[in-house]
Amino acid sequence: MNPSSPGAAWQCVLICWGTKYPVSIVNRLVRAIAEHSPGVARFTLLTDRDREGLDPRVTPVQMPAFFLQPPLMRAGCQAKLCMFEPGVLPTDLPAIYVDLDTLVFGDLGQALSLMDTPQTVAMLQSAIIPFGPVGRFIHRRTQGRKYARGNSSLVVFHPAQCHYIAQRFRELFAQHPDLGYRPMAADERFISWAAQPHMKALSGRFAVKLTLEYMSRIRVWLWIKPLLPWIRARRRQQVAVTLNGIDIKPENLMKLRDGDVVTDNKGRALIWSGWTLGAMRQRILDFYAGVV
């Protein structure tokens, strides 16, 4: 079946190291994806340890030791690049990687429609330079110094075609063990840089980061956005929302009272209100009820 066909088979990839995320969060995400995505054929959890109580649909796979080095498990999350390592994932199906702090309300398999070729890598856009011809042109003209960048909360790729990403990182890490080469600063930067000729953007109508869709440094904007019809339409269509940022986590949001304000480390505010968040507030409460 063509990867872009409705219901086409794909594999879901999750990654968990350390003790930050309990198994209950992993299992909740797996249930949501399985409920909405008829094409998901398997779930693989790349992990650094045994995880008791995993949903039986999940196959745990040990993360390669190379990617468990302490410098790669910090804020840059370079350890996530292990999903591109040869031998880690089966190569028979395209894959969609999903961050564990993601809420899923629809069929993630829709994202496979972006795969014009098996080499395509799709992520959320996160910088001014856009993925596509413009980004590729700038990447070539600057010899890789400037390029379109994405966010890796969701990554669509084919494991058989992306081993070069992990291999290139290994080569550069041998030369720059301090991660001083700029594209190595974070996993999403490196994916964007290494796969620039094949990068495509996931639409904001498909998935978003909560910090970009529902937070702002200009608080009055949070009260105005819900009035705009195109924003309401976009929010109704979104299949996935990632709770990115250390302060924007389920266990914190579930404790908020109406009108509470949370500010992240970039000065963006979240107003916990039915007006500013619309249906998303109740969606968050329902998604994690009894889980955190």
mmCIF file of C-alpha atoms in Angstrom:
data_model
loop_
_atom_site.group_PDB
_atom_site.id
_atom_site.type_symbol
_atom_site.label_atom_id
_atom_site.label_comp_id
_atom_site.label_asym_id
_atom_site.label_seq_id
_atom_site.Cartn_x
_atom_site.Cartn_y
_atom_site.Cartn_z
ATOM 1 C CA MET A 1 0.000 0.000 0.000
ATOM 2 C CA ASN A 2 1.217 3.518 -0.767
ATOM 3 C CA PRO A 3 2.331 5.248 2.484
ATOM 4 C CA SER A 4 0.026 8.147 1.707
ATOM 5 C CA SER A 5 -3.070 5.934 1.303
ATOM 6 C CA PRO A 6 -5.696 6.183 4.078
ATOM 7 C CA GLY A 7 -5.048 3.467 6.659
ATOM 8 C CA ALA A 8 -1.574 2.658 5.292
ATOM 9 C CA ALA A 9 0.544 0.682 7.769
ATOM 10 C CA TRP A 10 3.167 2.474 9.855
ATOM 11 C CA GLN A 11 5.104 2.007 13.070
ATOM 12 C CA CYS A 12 5.007 4.293 16.100
ATOM 13 C CA VAL A 13 8.285 5.122 17.842
ATOM 14 C CA LEU A 14 8.516 6.349 21.447
ATOM 15 C CA ILE A 15 11.643 7.111 23.474
ATOM 16 C CA CYS A 16 12.030 7.160 27.260
ATOM 17 C CA TRP A 17 15.152 7.401 29.374
ATOM 18 C CA GLY A 18 15.554 8.159 33.051
ATOM 19 C CA THR A 19 12.631 8.393 35.472
ATOM 20 C CA LYS A 20 10.879 11.558 34.312
ATOM 21 C CA TYR A 21 7.968 9.780 32.613
ATOM 22 C CA PRO A 22 6.026 7.020 34.393
ATOM 23 C CA VAL A 23 4.761 4.018 32.453
ATOM 24 C CA SER A 24 1.217 5.352 32.888
ATOM 25 C CA ILE A 25 2.042 8.276 30.567
ATOM 26 C CA VAL A 26 3.499 5.925 27.944
ATOM 27 C CA ASN A 27 0.452 3.655 28.100
ATOM 28 C CA ARG A 28 -1.990 6.587 27.890
ATOM 29 C CA LEU A 29 -0.332 7.826 24.718
ATOM 30 C CA VAL A 30 -0.305 4.342 23.196
ATOM 31 C CA ARG A 31 -4.041 3.935 23.878
ATOM 32 C CA ALA A 32 -4.840 7.267 22.247
ATOM 33 C CA ILE A 33 -2.767 6.545 19.139
ATOM 34 C CA ALA A 34 -4.188 3.043 18.759
ATOM 35 C CA GLU A 35 -7.742 4.321 19.180
ATOM 36 C CA HIS A 36 -7.461 6.921 16.419
ATOM 37 C CA SER A 37 -4.948 5.401 13.986
ATOM 38 C CA PRO A 38 -6.143 2.264 12.185
ATOM 39 C CA GLY A 39 -2.849 1.995 10.291
ATOM 40 C CA VAL A 40 -0.514 1.748 13.276
ATOM 41 C CA ALA A 41 1.011 -1.732 13.030
ATOM 42 C CA ARG A 42 3.387 -1.691 16.001
ATOM 43 C CA PHE A 43 4.694 0.374 18.883
ATOM 44 C CA THR A 44 8.390 0.437 19.763
ATOM 45 C CA LEU A 45 9.691 2.063 22.944
ATOM 46 C CA LEU A 46 13.397 2.851 22.881
ATOM 47 C CA THR A 47 14.473 2.838 26.527
ATOM 48 C CA ASP A 48 17.470 2.722 28.824
ATOM 49 C CA ARG A 49 15.920 0.297 31.339
ATOM 50 C CA ASP A 50 13.162 -2.223 31.963
ATOM 51 C CA ARG A 51 9.717 -0.623 32.262
ATOM 52 C CA GLU A 52 7.304 -2.742 34.273
ATOM 53 C CA GLY A 53 3.628 -2.515 33.358
ATOM 54 C CA LEU A 54 4.007 -1.470 29.725
ATOM 55 C CA ASP A 55 0.984 -1.885 27.462
ATOM 56 C CA PRO A 56 1.429 -5.333 25.832
ATOM 57 C CA ARG A 57 1.228 -3.708 22.401
ATOM 58 C CA VAL A 58 4.576 -1.996 23.086
ATOM 59 C CA THR A 59 7.893 -3.677 22.270
ATOM 60 C CA PRO A 60 10.730 -2.271 24.425
ATOM 61 C CA VAL A 61 14.109 -1.968 22.710
ATOM 62 C CA GLN A 62 17.343 -1.109 24.500
ATOM 63 C CA MET A 63 18.818 2.218 23.411
ATOM 64 C CA PRO A 64 22.346 1.848 21.982
ATOM 65 C CA ALA A 65 25.029 2.559 24.593
ATOM 66 C CA PHE A 66 26.588 5.266 22.427
ATOM 67 C CA PHE A 67 23.488 7.456 22.781
ATOM 68 C CA LEU A 68 23.308 6.963 26.547
ATOM 69 C CA GLN A 69 26.457 8.986 27.152
ATOM 70 C CA PRO A 70 25.670 11.753 29.700
ATOM 71 C CA PRO A 71 26.357 14.682 27.303
ATOM 72 C CA LEU A 72 23.690 13.322 24.946
ATOM 73 C CA MET A 73 20.988 12.971 27.614
ATOM 74 C CA ARG A 74 20.821 16.610 28.669
ATOM 75 C CA ALA A 75 18.674 19.477 27.394
ATOM 76 C CA GLY A 76 19.765 18.966 23.779
ATOM 77 C CA CYS A 77 18.223 15.461 23.801
ATOM 78 C CA GLN A 78 20.746 14.186 21.249
ATOM 79 C CA ALA A 79 20.007 10.700 22.625
ATOM 80 C CA LYS A 80 16.791 10.789 20.560
ATOM 81 C CA LEU A 81 18.945 10.374 17.453
ATOM 82 C CA CYS A 82 19.233 6.698 18.369
ATOM 83 C CA MET A 83 16.012 6.076 16.438
ATOM 84 C CA PHE A 84 18.030 6.522 13.237
ATOM 85 C CA GLU A 85 20.716 4.022 14.265
ATOM 86 C CA PRO A 86 20.964 0.960 11.994
ATOM 87 C CA GLY A 87 19.453 -2.133 13.602
ATOM 88 C CA VAL A 88 17.320 -0.274 16.136
ATOM 89 C CA LEU A 89 14.010 -0.083 14.258
ATOM 90 C CA PRO A 90 12.525 -2.482 11.711
ATOM 91 C CA THR A 91 12.926 -1.113 8.206
ATOM 92 C CA ASP A 92 9.777 -2.544 6.624
ATOM 93 C CA LEU A 93 7.438 0.372 7.423
ATOM 94 C CA PRO A 94 7.528 4.158 7.632
ATOM 95 C CA ALA A 95 7.660 5.503 11.180
ATOM 96 C CA ILE A 96 6.195 8.336 13.191
ATOM 97 C CA TYR A 97 8.098 9.338 16.316
ATOM 98 C CA VAL A 98 5.984 10.977 19.055
ATOM 99 C CA ASP A 99 7.179 12.782 22.187
ATOM 100 C CA LEU A 100 5.692 11.286 25.346
ATOM 101 C CA ASP A 101 4.199 14.607 26.448
ATOM 102 C CA THR A 102 1.902 14.723 23.406
ATOM 103 C CA LEU A 103 -1.886 14.622 23.405
ATOM 104 C CA VAL A 104 -3.376 12.770 20.430
ATOM 105 C CA PHE A 105 -6.962 13.328 19.270
ATOM 106 C CA GLY A 106 -6.935 11.941 15.731
ATOM 107 C CA ASP A 107 -5.185 9.771 13.175
ATOM 108 C CA LEU A 108 -1.438 10.434 13.183
ATOM 109 C CA GLY A 109 -1.185 8.283 10.067
ATOM 110 C CA GLN A 110 -2.457 11.262 8.055
ATOM 111 C CA ALA A 111 1.095 12.636 8.226
ATOM 112 C CA LEU A 112 2.309 9.903 5.885
ATOM 113 C CA SER A 113 0.750 11.893 3.035
ATOM 114 C CA LEU A 114 3.788 14.215 3.252
ATOM 115 C CA MET A 115 6.133 11.426 2.199
ATOM 116 C CA ASP A 116 6.624 12.219 -1.478
ATOM 117 C CA THR A 117 9.543 9.778 -1.400
ATOM 118 C CA PRO A 118 10.859 7.318 1.210
ATOM 119 C CA GLN A 119 13.648 9.844 1.920
ATOM 120 C CA THR A 120 11.199 12.490 3.198
ATOM 121 C CA VAL A 121 11.593 13.607 6.815
ATOM 122 C CA ALA A 122 8.760 15.745 8.217
ATOM 123 C CA MET A 123 8.674 17.797 11.416
ATOM 124 C CA LEU A 124 6.948 20.868 12.804
ATOM 125 C CA GLN A 125 8.456 24.107 11.495
ATOM 126 C CA SER A 126 10.250 26.081 14.207
ATOM 127 C CA ALA A 127 12.288 28.823 12.515
ATOM 128 C CA ILE A 128 11.762 31.686 10.062
ATOM 129 C CA ILE A 129 13.529 29.936 7.185
ATOM 130 C CA PRO A 130 10.924 27.528 5.746
ATOM 131 C CA PHE A 131 11.454 23.913 4.793
ATOM 132 C CA GLY A 132 11.382 23.377 1.055
ATOM 133 C CA PRO A 133 13.102 25.087 -1.903
ATOM 134 C CA VAL A 134 13.942 28.272 0.045
ATOM 135 C CA GLY A 135 15.467 26.389 2.964
ATOM 136 C CA ARG A 136 17.445 24.113 0.663
ATOM 137 C CA PHE A 137 18.748 27.089 -1.326
ATOM 138 C CA ILE A 138 19.918 28.895 1.811
ATOM 139 C CA HIS A 139 21.446 25.676 3.129
ATOM 140 C CA ARG A 140 23.463 25.263 -0.081
ATOM 141 C CA ARG A 141 24.506 28.900 -0.404
ATOM 142 C CA THR A 142 25.720 29.106 3.205
ATOM 143 C CA GLN A 143 27.330 25.642 3.083
ATOM 144 C CA GLY A 144 25.089 24.473 5.905
ATOM 145 C CA ARG A 145 25.601 27.437 8.238
ATOM 146 C CA LYS A 146 21.967 28.525 7.861
ATOM 147 C CA TYR A 147 19.059 26.188 7.257
ATOM 148 C CA ALA A 148 15.386 25.593 7.982
ATOM 149 C CA ARG A 149 14.832 24.049 11.401
ATOM 150 C CA GLY A 150 12.049 21.965 12.871
ATOM 151 C CA ASN A 151 10.792 20.711 16.204
ATOM 152 C CA SER A 152 11.124 17.002 16.910
ATOM 153 C CA SER A 153 8.018 16.438 19.030
ATOM 154 C CA LEU A 154 6.703 14.602 15.937
ATOM 155 C CA VAL A 155 8.983 13.152 13.255
ATOM 156 C CA VAL A 156 7.799 11.305 10.163
ATOM 157 C CA PHE A 157 10.481 9.243 8.435
ATOM 158 C CA HIS A 158 11.348 5.868 6.961
ATOM 159 C CA PRO A 159 13.958 4.008 9.056
ATOM 160 C CA ALA A 160 15.411 2.284 5.993
ATOM 161 C CA GLN A 161 16.324 5.648 4.474
ATOM 162 C CA CYS A 162 17.560 7.614 7.518
ATOM 163 C CA HIS A 163 20.482 5.665 8.986
ATOM 164 C CA TYR A 164 22.789 8.364 7.641
ATOM 165 C CA ILE A 165 21.498 10.794 10.304
ATOM 166 C CA ALA A 166 22.838 8.705 13.210
ATOM 167 C CA GLN A 167 25.995 7.794 11.307
ATOM 168 C CA ARG A 168 26.756 11.448 10.544
ATOM 169 C CA PHE A 169 26.206 12.369 14.188
ATOM 170 C CA ARG A 170 28.612 9.665 15.339
ATOM 171 C CA GLU A 171 31.253 10.984 12.940
ATOM 172 C CA LEU A 172 30.853 14.565 14.143
ATOM 173 C CA PHE A 173 30.737 13.586 17.812
ATOM 174 C CA ALA A 174 34.145 11.958 17.386
ATOM 175 C CA GLN A 175 35.411 15.319 16.134
ATOM 176 C CA HIS A 176 33.387 17.528 18.498
ATOM 177 C CA PRO A 177 32.819 15.659 21.796
ATOM 178 C CA ASP A 178 31.849 18.975 23.397
ATOM 179 C CA LEU A 179 28.971 19.281 20.903
ATOM 180 C CA GLY A 180 30.487 22.588 19.859
ATOM 181 C CA TYR A 181 29.585 22.212 16.196
ATOM 182 C CA ARG A 182 26.388 24.267 15.960
ATOM 183 C CA PRO A 183 24.049 21.727 14.290
ATOM 184 C CA MET A 184 24.829 19.297 17.131
ATOM 185 C CA ALA A 185 23.314 21.615 19.764
ATOM 186 C CA ALA A 186 20.029 19.676 19.833
ATOM 187 C CA ASP A 187 18.501 16.609 18.228
ATOM 188 C CA GLU A 188 16.005 18.635 16.191
ATOM 189 C CA ARG A 189 18.690 20.959 14.882
ATOM 190 C CA PHE A 190 20.781 18.003 13.806
ATOM 191 C CA ILE A 191 17.913 16.221 12.073
ATOM 192 C CA SER A 192 17.012 19.423 10.218
ATOM 193 C CA TRP A 193 20.614 20.035 9.172
ATOM 194 C CA ALA A 194 21.498 16.476 8.194
ATOM 195 C CA ALA A 195 18.258 15.813 6.299
ATOM 196 C CA GLN A 196 17.765 19.343 4.911
ATOM 197 C CA PRO A 197 17.397 18.220 1.260
ATOM 198 C CA HIS A 198 14.480 15.975 2.267
ATOM 199 C CA MET A 199 12.748 18.034 4.978
ATOM 200 C CA LYS A 200 9.060 18.940 4.883
ATOM 201 C CA ALA A 201 6.879 20.764 7.398
ATOM 202 C CA LEU A 202 3.956 19.320 9.312
ATOM 203 C CA SER A 203 1.067 21.763 9.124
ATOM 204 C CA GLY A 204 -0.128 23.698 12.158
ATOM 205 C CA ARG A 205 -3.566 22.385 11.250
ATOM 206 C CA PHE A 206 -2.239 18.896 11.944
ATOM 207 C CA ALA A 207 -0.084 19.346 15.053
ATOM 208 C CA VAL A 208 1.322 22.129 17.247
ATOM 209 C CA LYS A 209 3.323 22.818 20.353
ATOM 210 C CA LEU A 210 1.137 24.135 23.176
ATOM 211 C CA THR A 211 3.655 26.916 23.804
ATOM 212 C CA LEU A 212 3.189 28.323 20.302
ATOM 213 C CA GLU A 213 -0.562 27.831 19.874
ATOM 214 C CA TYR A 214 -1.866 28.612 23.345
ATOM 215 C CA MET A 215 0.852 30.746 24.968
ATOM 216 C CA SER A 216 2.247 34.209 24.290
ATOM 217 C CA ARG A 217 4.436 36.930 25.787
ATOM 218 C CA ILE A 218 1.582 39.342 24.974
ATOM 219 C CA ARG A 219 -1.185 38.194 27.286
ATOM 220 C CA VAL A 220 -3.964 40.211 25.676
ATOM 221 C CA TRP A 221 -3.321 38.237 22.477
ATOM 222 C CA LEU A 222 -4.401 35.076 24.290
ATOM 223 C CA TRP A 223 -7.852 36.598 24.815
ATOM 224 C CA ILE A 224 -8.121 37.805 21.205
ATOM 225 C CA LYS A 225 -6.981 34.635 19.379
ATOM 226 C CA PRO A 226 -10.077 32.558 20.233
ATOM 227 C CA LEU A 227 -12.245 35.170 18.488
ATOM 228 C CA LEU A 228 -10.514 34.693 15.135
ATOM 229 C CA PRO A 229 -12.387 32.213 12.922
ATOM 230 C CA TRP A 230 -9.303 30.824 11.156
ATOM 231 C CA ILE A 231 -7.664 30.075 14.488
ATOM 232 C CA ARG A 232 -10.791 28.349 15.774
ATOM 233 C CA ALA A 233 -10.898 26.277 12.577
ATOM 234 C CA ARG A 234 -7.215 25.336 12.890
ATOM 235 C CA ARG A 235 -7.614 24.255 16.477
ATOM 236 C CA ARG A 236 -10.596 22.051 15.650
ATOM 237 C CA GLN A 237 -8.540 20.178 13.044
ATOM 238 C CA GLN A 238 -5.416 19.563 15.124
ATOM 239 C CA VAL A 239 -4.608 15.907 15.671
ATOM 240 C CA ALA A 240 -1.759 16.316 18.170
ATOM 241 C CA VAL A 241 -0.626 18.923 20.703
ATOM 242 C CA THR A 242 2.714 18.630 22.504
ATOM 243 C CA LEU A 243 3.119 19.982 26.028
ATOM 244 C CA ASN A 244 6.687 21.115 25.480
ATOM 245 C CA GLY A 245 8.705 22.906 28.141
ATOM 246 C CA ILE A 246 9.605 21.865 31.664
ATOM 247 C CA ASP A 247 6.767 23.870 33.261
ATOM 248 C CA ILE A 248 4.045 22.818 30.835
ATOM 249 C CA LYS A 249 3.623 19.210 31.920
ATOM 250 C CA PRO A 250 0.466 17.190 32.672
ATOM 251 C CA GLU A 251 1.138 16.897 36.383
ATOM 252 C CA ASN A 252 1.408 20.692 36.643
ATOM 253 C CA LEU A 253 -1.539 21.574 34.409
ATOM 254 C CA MET A 254 -3.881 19.180 36.202
ATOM 255 C CA LYS A 255 -3.397 21.168 39.427
ATOM 256 C CA LEU A 256 -4.280 24.572 37.996
ATOM 257 C CA ARG A 257 -7.387 26.515 38.963
ATOM 258 C CA ASP A 258 -9.430 28.712 36.643
ATOM 259 C CA GLY A 259 -7.520 31.885 35.840
ATOM 260 C CA ASP A 260 -4.118 30.619 36.973
ATOM 261 C CA VAL A 261 -1.172 31.767 34.887
ATOM 262 C CA VAL A 262 1.935 29.736 34.098
ATOM 263 C CA THR A 263 4.996 31.375 32.528
ATOM 264 C CA ASP A 264 7.738 29.403 30.810
ATOM 265 C CA ASN A 265 11.455 30.163 30.678
ATOM 266 C CA LYS A 266 10.969 32.244 27.509
ATOM 267 C CA GLY A 267 8.434 34.547 29.126
ATOM 268 C CA ARG A 268 5.412 33.046 27.374
ATOM 269 C CA ALA A 269 2.265 32.887 29.493
ATOM 270 C CA LEU A 270 -0.438 30.241 29.626
ATOM 271 C CA ILE A 271 -3.760 31.423 31.065
ATOM 272 C CA TRP A 272 -5.727 28.437 32.382
ATOM 273 C CA SER A 273 -9.109 29.632 31.239
ATOM 274 C CA GLY A 274 -11.941 28.237 29.161
ATOM 275 C CA TRP A 275 -11.860 31.421 27.105
ATOM 276 C CA THR A 276 -8.156 31.454 26.220
ATOM 277 C CA LEU A 277 -7.834 27.689 25.793
ATOM 278 C CA GLY A 278 -11.301 26.828 24.539
ATOM 279 C CA ALA A 279 -11.881 23.086 24.312
ATOM 280 C CA MET A 280 -8.191 22.365 24.888
ATOM 281 C CA ARG A 281 -8.451 22.857 28.633
ATOM 282 C CA GLN A 282 -11.063 20.125 29.003
ATOM 283 C CA ARG A 283 -9.214 17.936 26.478
ATOM 284 C CA ILE A 284 -6.112 18.057 28.674
ATOM 285 C CA LEU A 285 -8.128 17.248 31.786
ATOM 286 C CA ASP A 286 -9.891 14.334 30.086
ATOM 287 C CA PHE A 287 -6.734 12.977 28.441
ATOM 288 C CA TYR A 288 -4.800 12.690 31.705
ATOM 289 C CA ALA A 289 -7.676 11.945 34.104
ATOM 290 C CA GLY A 290 -6.610 9.087 36.356
ATOM 291 C CA VAL A 291 -3.113 9.022 34.808
ATOM 292 C CA VAL A 292 -1.243 11.764 36.685
#
